[in-house]
PDB file of C-alpha atoms in Angstrom:
ATOM      1  CA  MET U   1    -119.051  90.795  35.219  1.00 73.00           C
ATOM      2  CA  GLY U   2    -116.574  89.355  37.702  1.00 82.00           C
ATOM      3  CA  LYS U   3    -113.844  89.174  35.071  1.00 85.00           C
ATOM      4  CA  LEU U   4    -114.525  92.776  34.082  1.00 89.00           C
ATOM      5  CA  PHE U   5    -114.093  93.934  37.683  1.00 91.00           C
ATOM      6  CA  HIS U   6    -110.911  91.887  38.001  1.00 89.00           C
ATOM      7  CA  THR U   7    -109.547  93.471  34.833  1.00 89.00           C
ATOM      8  CA  GLU U   8    -110.403  96.982  36.003  1.00 92.00           C
ATOM      9  CA  TRP U   9    -108.856  96.434  39.447  1.00 94.00           C
ATOM     10  CA  TYR U  10    -105.709  95.014  37.864  1.00 93.00           C
ATOM     11  CA  LYS U  11    -105.488  97.999  35.527  1.00 91.00           C
ATOM     12  CA  LEU U  12    -106.010 100.458  38.406  1.00 95.00           C
ATOM     13  CA  PHE U  13    -103.310  99.017  40.637  1.00 94.00           C
ATOM     14  CA  HIS U  14    -100.814  98.855  37.768  1.00 94.00           C
ATOM     15  CA  GLU U  15    -101.655 102.313  36.458  1.00 94.00           C
ATOM     16  CA  LYS U  16     -98.739 104.610  37.281  1.00 96.00           C
ATOM     17  CA  ILE U  17    -100.755 107.758  36.686  1.00 96.00           C
ATOM     18  CA  PHE U  18    -103.143 106.805  39.513  1.00 97.00           C
ATOM     19  CA  TRP U  19    -100.311 106.591  42.029  1.00 97.00           C
ATOM     20  CA  ILE U  20     -98.686 109.744  40.681  1.00 97.00           C
ATOM     21  CA  ILE U  21    -101.928 111.743  40.968  1.00 98.00           C
ATOM     22  CA  SER U  22    -102.472 110.318  44.466  1.00 98.00           C
ATOM     23  CA  VAL U  23     -99.099 111.688  45.558  1.00 98.00           C
ATOM     24  CA  VAL U  24     -99.801 115.004  43.807  1.00 97.00           C
ATOM     25  CA  THR U  25    -103.113 115.455  45.664  1.00 98.00           C
ATOM     26  CA  VAL U  26    -101.398 114.863  49.013  1.00 98.00           C
ATOM     27  CA  LEU U  27     -98.528 117.229  48.225  1.00 98.00           C
ATOM     28  CA  PHE U  28    -100.934 119.867  46.893  1.00 97.00           C
ATOM     29  CA  ASN U  29    -103.014 119.801  50.066  1.00 97.00           C
ATOM     30  CA  ILE U  30     -99.918 119.884  52.262  1.00 97.00           C
ATOM     31  CA  LEU U  31     -98.954 123.052  50.394  1.00 97.00           C
ATOM     32  CA  VAL U  32    -102.456 124.497  50.807  1.00 96.00           C
ATOM     33  CA  PHE U  33    -102.424 123.970  54.575  1.00 96.00           C
ATOM     34  CA  SER U  34     -98.767 124.838  55.128  1.00 94.00           C
ATOM     35  CA  GLY U  35     -98.350 127.723  57.548  1.00 88.00           C
ATOM     36  CA  SER U  36    -101.785 127.161  59.091  1.00 92.00           C
ATOM     37  CA  SER U  37    -102.519 125.884  62.586  1.00 93.00           C
ATOM     38  CA  ILE U  38    -104.532 122.936  61.297  1.00 95.00           C
ATOM     39  CA  LEU U  39    -102.444 120.357  63.158  1.00 95.00           C
ATOM     40  CA  ASN U  40    -103.446 121.991  66.429  1.00 94.00           C
ATOM     41  CA  GLN U  41    -107.147 121.573  65.677  1.00 94.00           C
ATOM     42  CA  PRO U  42    -109.411 118.612  66.532  1.00 93.00           C
ATOM     43  CA  GLY U  43    -110.190 116.053  63.852  1.00 92.00           C
ATOM     44  CA  TYR U  44    -113.723 117.332  63.247  1.00 90.00           C
ATOM     45  CA  PHE U  45    -112.472 120.833  62.434  1.00 93.00           C
ATOM     46  CA  ALA U  46    -109.713 119.422  60.188  1.00 95.00           C
ATOM     47  CA  LEU U  47    -112.268 117.411  58.206  1.00 95.00           C
ATOM     48  CA  ILE U  48    -114.460 120.469  57.632  1.00 95.00           C
ATOM     49  CA  GLU U  49    -111.488 122.564  56.507  1.00 95.00           C
ATOM     50  CA  CYS U  50    -110.437 119.836  54.073  1.00 96.00           C
ATOM     51  CA  MET U  51    -113.920 119.701  52.569  1.00 97.00           C
ATOM     52  CA  LYS U  52    -113.818 123.466  51.979  1.00 95.00           C
ATOM     53  CA  LYS U  53    -110.763 122.926  49.757  1.00 94.00           C
ATOM     54  CA  GLU U  54    -112.059 119.761  48.108  1.00 96.00           C
ATOM     55  CA  ILE U  55    -113.107 121.370  44.834  1.00 96.00           C
ATOM     56  CA  ALA U  56    -109.445 122.000  44.008  1.00 96.00           C
ATOM     57  CA  THR U  57    -108.656 118.330  44.686  1.00 97.00           C
ATOM     58  CA  ALA U  58    -111.594 117.359  42.466  1.00 97.00           C
ATOM     59  CA  MET U  59    -110.029 119.331  39.615  1.00 97.00           C
ATOM     60  CA  ILE U  60    -106.777 117.405  40.076  1.00 97.00           C
ATOM     61  CA  ALA U  61    -108.791 114.172  40.033  1.00 97.00           C
ATOM     62  CA  CYS U  62    -110.173 115.277  36.648  1.00 97.00           C
ATOM     63  CA  ILE U  63    -106.659 114.956  35.255  1.00 97.00           C
ATOM     64  CA  TYR U  64    -106.616 111.300  36.270  1.00 97.00           C
ATOM     65  CA  GLY U  65    -110.108 110.842  34.820  1.00 96.00           C
ATOM     66  CA  GLY U  66    -109.063 112.311  31.497  1.00 96.00           C
ATOM     67  CA  ILE U  67    -105.878 110.275  31.198  1.00 96.00           C
ATOM     68  CA  SER U  68    -107.480 107.038  32.389  1.00 94.00           C
ATOM     69  CA  LEU U  69    -110.990 107.131  30.913  1.00 93.00           C
ATOM     70  CA  GLY U  70    -110.288 109.425  27.970  1.00 92.00           C
ATOM     71  CA  GLY U  71    -107.109 107.467  27.252  1.00 91.00           C
ATOM     72  CA  ASP U  72    -109.078 104.212  27.220  1.00 88.00           C
ATOM     73  CA  PHE U  73    -111.341 105.588  24.506  1.00 84.00           C
ATOM     74  CA  ALA U  74    -108.549 107.225  22.535  1.00 84.00           C
ATOM     75  CA  GLY U  75    -106.473 104.026  22.644  1.00 81.00           C
ATOM     76  CA  ARG U  76    -109.557 101.857  22.064  1.00 76.00           C
ATOM     77  CA  THR U  77    -108.815  99.770  25.158  1.00 79.00           C
ATOM     78  CA  PHE U  78    -112.309 100.641  26.435  1.00 71.00           C
ATOM     79  CA  TYR U  79    -113.659  98.167  23.878  1.00 68.00           C
ATOM     80  CA  HIS U  80    -111.624  95.131  24.992  1.00 72.00           C
ATOM     81  CA  GLY U  81    -114.473  93.917  27.179  1.00 70.00           C
ATOM     82  CA  LEU U  82    -116.845  94.038  24.222  1.00 70.00           C
ATOM     83  CA  MET U  83    -114.502  91.825  22.232  1.00 71.00           C
ATOM     84  CA  THR U  84    -114.882  89.094  24.866  1.00 72.00           C
ATOM     85  CA  GLY U  85    -118.648  89.106  24.414  1.00 72.00           C
ATOM     86  CA  LYS U  86    -119.598  91.339  27.357  1.00 78.00           C
ATOM     87  CA  SER U  87    -122.443  93.809  26.954  1.00 86.00           C
ATOM     88  CA  ARG U  88    -121.834  97.534  26.741  1.00 85.00           C
ATOM     89  CA  SER U  89    -123.775  98.042  29.969  1.00 89.00           C
ATOM     90  CA  SER U  90    -121.573  95.557  31.849  1.00 91.00           C
ATOM     91  CA  VAL U  91    -118.407  97.210  30.565  1.00 89.00           C
ATOM     92  CA  ILE U  92    -119.471 100.724  31.563  1.00 91.00           C
ATOM     93  CA  ILE U  93    -120.819  99.623  34.966  1.00 93.00           C
ATOM     94  CA  ALA U  94    -117.573  97.867  35.890  1.00 92.00           C
ATOM     95  CA  LYS U  95    -115.558 100.831  34.684  1.00 93.00           C
ATOM     96  CA  SER U  96    -117.730 103.366  36.556  1.00 95.00           C
ATOM     97  CA  ILE U  97    -117.625 101.567  39.918  1.00 96.00           C
ATOM     98  CA  VAL U  98    -113.861 101.008  39.927  1.00 96.00           C
ATOM     99  CA  PHE U  99    -113.246 104.555  38.710  1.00 97.00           C
ATOM    100  CA  ALA U 100    -115.560 105.908  41.431  1.00 98.00           C
ATOM    101  CA  LEU U 101    -113.583 104.075  44.112  1.00 98.00           C
ATOM    102  CA  ALA U 102    -110.315 105.367  42.628  1.00 98.00           C
ATOM    103  CA  THR U 103    -111.722 108.908  42.681  1.00 98.00           C
ATOM    104  CA  ASP U 104    -112.654 108.507  46.340  1.00 98.00           C
ATOM    105  CA  VAL U 105    -109.039 107.617  47.098  1.00 98.00           C
ATOM    106  CA  LEU U 106    -107.829 110.735  45.288  1.00 98.00           C
ATOM    107  CA  LEU U 107    -110.407 112.971  46.977  1.00 98.00           C
ATOM    108  CA  PHE U 108    -110.146 111.663  50.512  1.00 98.00           C
ATOM    109  CA  LEU U 109    -106.643 110.301  50.997  1.00 97.00           C
ATOM    110  CA  PHE U 110    -105.288 113.565  52.380  1.00 98.00           C
ATOM    111  CA  PRO U 111    -108.436 114.455  54.396  1.00 97.00           C
ATOM    112  CA  PHE U 112    -108.309 110.980  55.961  1.00 97.00           C
ATOM    113  CA  LEU U 113    -104.638 111.273  56.880  1.00 97.00           C
ATOM    114  CA  LEU U 114    -105.016 114.805  58.239  1.00 97.00           C
ATOM    115  CA  THR U 115    -108.219 114.071  60.162  1.00 95.00           C
ATOM    116  CA  LEU U 116    -106.705 110.918  61.648  1.00 95.00           C
ATOM    117  CA  THR U 117    -103.555 112.803  62.683  1.00 96.00           C
ATOM    118  CA  CYS U 118    -105.520 115.671  64.250  1.00 95.00           C
ATOM    119  CA  THR U 119    -107.873 113.258  66.030  1.00 92.00           C
ATOM    120  CA  ILE U 120    -104.952 111.331  67.535  1.00 93.00           C
ATOM    121  CA  ARG U 121    -103.241 114.572  68.600  1.00 95.00           C
ATOM    122  CA  ASN U 122    -106.218 116.660  69.696  1.00 93.00           C
ATOM    123  CA  GLY U 123    -109.279 114.421  69.813  1.00 88.00           C
ATOM    124  CA  TRP U 124    -112.320 114.491  67.531  1.00 84.00           C
ATOM    125  CA  GLY U 125    -113.861 117.667  68.954  1.00 79.00           C
ATOM    126  CA  SER U 126    -117.061 118.551  70.749  1.00 62.00           C
ATOM    127  CA  ALA U 127    -119.262 119.206  67.691  1.00 54.00           C
ATOM    128  CA  VAL U 128    -120.280 115.521  67.602  1.00 56.00           C
ATOM    129  CA  PRO U 129    -120.717 113.688  70.945  1.00 57.00           C
ATOM    130  CA  ALA U 130    -118.131 111.000  71.568  1.00 53.00           C
ATOM    131  CA  GLU U 131    -120.819 108.327  71.748  1.00 53.00           C
ATOM    132  CA  SER U 132    -122.152 109.173  68.287  1.00 74.00           C
ATOM    133  CA  THR U 133    -119.866 106.786  66.435  1.00 79.00           C
ATOM    134  CA  LEU U 134    -122.725 105.911  64.104  1.00 84.00           C
ATOM    135  CA  HIS U 135    -123.073 109.572  63.147  1.00 83.00           C
ATOM    136  CA  ILE U 136    -119.366 109.798  62.286  1.00 86.00           C
ATOM    137  CA  VAL U 137    -119.631 106.648  60.178  1.00 89.00           C
ATOM    138  CA  GLY U 138    -122.633 108.224  58.456  1.00 92.00           C
ATOM    139  CA  ILE U 139    -120.613 111.334  57.595  1.00 93.00           C
ATOM    140  CA  LEU U 140    -117.839 109.211  56.093  1.00 94.00           C
ATOM    141  CA  ALA U 141    -120.345 107.154  54.083  1.00 97.00           C
ATOM    142  CA  ALA U 142    -122.032 110.314  52.796  1.00 97.00           C
ATOM    143  CA  LEU U 143    -118.688 111.774  51.716  1.00 98.00           C
ATOM    144  CA  ALA U 144    -117.771 108.537  49.928  1.00 98.00           C
ATOM    145  CA  LEU U 145    -121.058 108.519  47.998  1.00 98.00           C
ATOM    146  CA  LEU U 146    -120.700 112.202  47.134  1.00 98.00           C
ATOM    147  CA  GLY U 147    -117.240 111.305  45.827  1.00 98.00           C
ATOM    148  CA  PHE U 148    -118.927 108.727  43.592  1.00 98.00           C
ATOM    149  CA  ALA U 149    -121.110 111.533  42.232  1.00 98.00           C
ATOM    150  CA  VAL U 150    -118.013 113.650  41.527  1.00 97.00           C
ATOM    151  CA  SER U 151    -116.426 110.751  39.609  1.00 97.00           C
ATOM    152  CA  SER U 152    -119.457 110.369  37.345  1.00 97.00           C
ATOM    153  CA  VAL U 153    -118.816 113.818  35.831  1.00 97.00           C
ATOM    154  CA  SER U 154    -115.538 112.629  34.307  1.00 97.00           C
ATOM    155  CA  LEU U 155    -117.148 109.350  33.240  1.00 96.00           C
ATOM    156  CA  LEU U 156    -119.882 111.166  31.315  1.00 97.00           C
ATOM    157  CA  ALA U 157    -117.324 113.474  29.689  1.00 97.00           C
ATOM    158  CA  ALA U 158    -115.250 110.474  28.591  1.00 95.00           C
ATOM    159  CA  VAL U 159    -118.247 108.698  27.070  1.00 94.00           C
ATOM    160  CA  CYS U 160    -119.421 111.835  25.264  1.00 94.00           C
ATOM    161  CA  PHE U 161    -116.088 113.141  23.918  1.00 93.00           C
ATOM    162  CA  ARG U 162    -113.823 110.036  23.835  1.00 91.00           C
ATOM    163  CA  ASP U 163    -110.518 111.856  24.075  1.00 93.00           C
ATOM    164  CA  VAL U 164    -108.116 112.911  26.784  1.00 95.00           C
ATOM    165  CA  GLY U 165    -108.211 116.686  26.353  1.00 96.00           C
ATOM    166  CA  ARG U 166    -111.939 117.268  26.592  1.00 96.00           C
ATOM    167  CA  THR U 167    -112.390 114.595  29.277  1.00 96.00           C
ATOM    168  CA  ILE U 168    -110.032 116.674  31.412  1.00 97.00           C
ATOM    169  CA  GLY U 169    -111.118 120.140  30.299  1.00 97.00           C
ATOM    170  CA  ILE U 170    -114.918 119.907  30.359  1.00 97.00           C
ATOM    171  CA  PRO U 171    -115.234 118.696  33.990  1.00 97.00           C
ATOM    172  CA  ILE U 172    -112.696 121.293  35.160  1.00 97.00           C
ATOM    173  CA  ALA U 173    -114.696 123.998  33.363  1.00 98.00           C
ATOM    174  CA  LEU U 174    -117.837 122.715  35.094  1.00 97.00           C
ATOM    175  CA  TYR U 175    -116.130 122.989  38.475  1.00 97.00           C
ATOM    176  CA  PHE U 176    -115.284 126.623  37.759  1.00 97.00           C
ATOM    177  CA  VAL U 177    -118.983 127.158  37.018  1.00 97.00           C
ATOM    178  CA  MET U 178    -119.803 125.444  40.325  1.00 97.00           C
ATOM    179  CA  ILE U 179    -117.457 127.824  42.145  1.00 96.00           C
ATOM    180  CA  LEU U 180    -119.410 130.740  40.682  1.00 97.00           C
ATOM    181  CA  LEU U 181    -122.722 129.157  41.658  1.00 97.00           C
ATOM    182  CA  LEU U 182    -121.527 128.452  45.203  1.00 97.00           C
ATOM    183  CA  ASN U 183    -120.572 132.114  45.542  1.00 96.00           C
ATOM    184  CA  SER U 184    -123.741 133.486  43.946  1.00 96.00           C
ATOM    185  CA  PRO U 185    -126.747 135.051  45.720  1.00 96.00           C
ATOM    186  CA  TYR U 186    -128.404 131.618  45.510  1.00 96.00           C
ATOM    187  CA  SER U 187    -125.431 129.789  47.040  1.00 96.00           C
ATOM    188  CA  SER U 188    -127.451 128.293  49.904  1.00 96.00           C
ATOM    189  CA  ALA U 189    -129.622 126.404  47.408  1.00 97.00           C
ATOM    190  CA  PHE U 190    -126.698 125.251  45.264  1.00 97.00           C
ATOM    191  CA  PHE U 191    -124.784 124.055  48.340  1.00 97.00           C
ATOM    192  CA  ARG U 192    -127.683 121.690  49.057  1.00 97.00           C
ATOM    193  CA  ILE U 193    -127.831 120.361  45.499  1.00 97.00           C
ATOM    194  CA  LEU U 194    -124.285 120.116  44.143  1.00 98.00           C
ATOM    195  CA  PRO U 195    -122.151 117.205  45.455  1.00 97.00           C
ATOM    196  CA  ILE U 196    -119.064 119.371  45.962  1.00 96.00           C
ATOM    197  CA  GLY U 197    -121.062 121.760  48.159  1.00 97.00           C
ATOM    198  CA  LEU U 198    -122.808 118.968  50.030  1.00 98.00           C
ATOM    199  CA  MET U 199    -119.429 117.611  51.124  1.00 98.00           C
ATOM    200  CA  ILE U 200    -119.000 120.720  53.271  1.00 97.00           C
ATOM    201  CA  LEU U 201    -122.566 120.683  54.613  1.00 97.00           C
ATOM    202  CA  ALA U 202    -122.453 116.956  55.428  1.00 95.00           C
ATOM    203  CA  ALA U 203    -119.125 117.373  57.212  1.00 93.00           C
ATOM    204  CA  ASP U 204    -120.131 120.373  59.328  1.00 91.00           C
ATOM    205  CA  GLY U 205    -123.568 119.002  60.211  1.00 89.00           C
ATOM    206  CA  THR U 206    -125.685 121.527  58.290  1.00 94.00           C
ATOM    207  CA  VAL U 207    -127.370 118.609  56.518  1.00 96.00           C
ATOM    208  CA  SER U 208    -127.749 115.083  57.811  1.00 93.00           C
ATOM    209  CA  PRO U 209    -125.435 112.309  56.559  1.00 94.00           C
ATOM    210  CA  ALA U 210    -128.538 110.564  55.180  1.00 95.00           C
ATOM    211  CA  TYR U 211    -129.367 113.588  53.010  1.00 97.00           C
ATOM    212  CA  GLY U 212    -125.791 113.808  51.722  1.00 97.00           C
ATOM    213  CA  ALA U 213    -125.720 110.077  50.984  1.00 97.00           C
ATOM    214  CA  LEU U 214    -129.076 110.242  49.206  1.00 98.00           C
ATOM    215  CA  LEU U 215    -128.011 113.117  46.954  1.00 98.00           C
ATOM    216  CA  GLY U 216    -124.704 111.354  46.270  1.00 98.00           C
ATOM    217  CA  VAL U 217    -126.517 108.193  45.177  1.00 98.00           C
ATOM    218  CA  LEU U 218    -129.007 110.145  43.055  1.00 98.00           C
ATOM    219  CA  TRP U 219    -126.311 112.140  41.238  1.00 98.00           C
ATOM    220  CA  PHE U 220    -124.170 109.045  40.687  1.00 98.00           C
ATOM    221  CA  ALA U 221    -127.132 106.994  39.462  1.00 97.00           C
ATOM    222  CA  LEU U 222    -128.355 109.761  37.149  1.00 98.00           C
ATOM    223  CA  LEU U 223    -125.008 110.559  35.524  1.00 97.00           C
ATOM    224  CA  SER U 224    -124.018 106.891  35.316  1.00 96.00           C
ATOM    225  CA  ALA U 225    -127.350 106.063  33.666  1.00 96.00           C
ATOM    226  CA  VAL U 226    -126.833 108.832  31.105  1.00 96.00           C
ATOM    227  CA  SER U 227    -123.288 107.576  30.481  1.00 95.00           C
ATOM    228  CA  THR U 228    -124.533 104.003  30.035  1.00 94.00           C
ATOM    229  CA  LEU U 229    -127.312 105.005  27.632  1.00 94.00           C
ATOM    230  CA  THR U 230    -124.907 107.192  25.659  1.00 93.00           C
ATOM    231  CA  PHE U 231    -122.346 104.394  25.410  1.00 90.00           C
ATOM    232  CA  ARG U 232    -124.967 101.819  24.396  1.00 87.00           C
ATOM    233  CA  ARG U 233    -126.155 104.020  21.534  1.00 85.00           C
ATOM    234  CA  ALA U 234    -122.747 105.302  20.464  1.00 76.00           C
ATOM    235  CA  GLU U 235    -121.163 104.225  17.226  1.00 70.00           C
ATOM    236  CA  LEU U 236    -117.928 102.360  17.933  1.00 64.00           C
ATOM    237  CA  ARG U 237    -114.937 103.893  16.233  1.00 60.00           C
TER     238      ARG U 237
END
């Protein structure tokens, strides 16, 4: 398993598309917030505003997921670990964890930079008491785990469809469905269930960080388990 993780990390850091998409997400969000007064706001407010726009960043991250994961299947590089005698479960677990961490970078690089800048300039804000450092850490942990859940959507699409186009297109289509659900008469319920909605609620304090983290873990575990079972039963081609 250690060699699989090493291989995946090496691939990630030498993957030009990852760095390109990282820059694109930052530039896209700079464009989104250009002309606003966000830099005059405290860090807490900046974080909440970023989370409200996060679904668009998630769609950009789907492009990376399609090119990276879908490309691995299309180019048959996904099977290299199997050729060294590793089990299918080990291969997919290593791939899913490294991809989840890469997705977190894509999702939260700009929010981190903006929140840090606003906090240095204007302070964190009064919504969370200054002494509640543990609560702030909890929010960040919850967001990271919800990002893991977001990454597992692309992973499942890659395992099911094994090509670049559908691995990009299907998750993006699902996010458009989520937008409709989050703006439906039952939006309050969907906000508390869907990871992309929980990012907002965990950030603004509507739900506890523990609840956000729990749902993030459950979604990631569920979709990763389905991906693993699908990959284990799939016919290699």
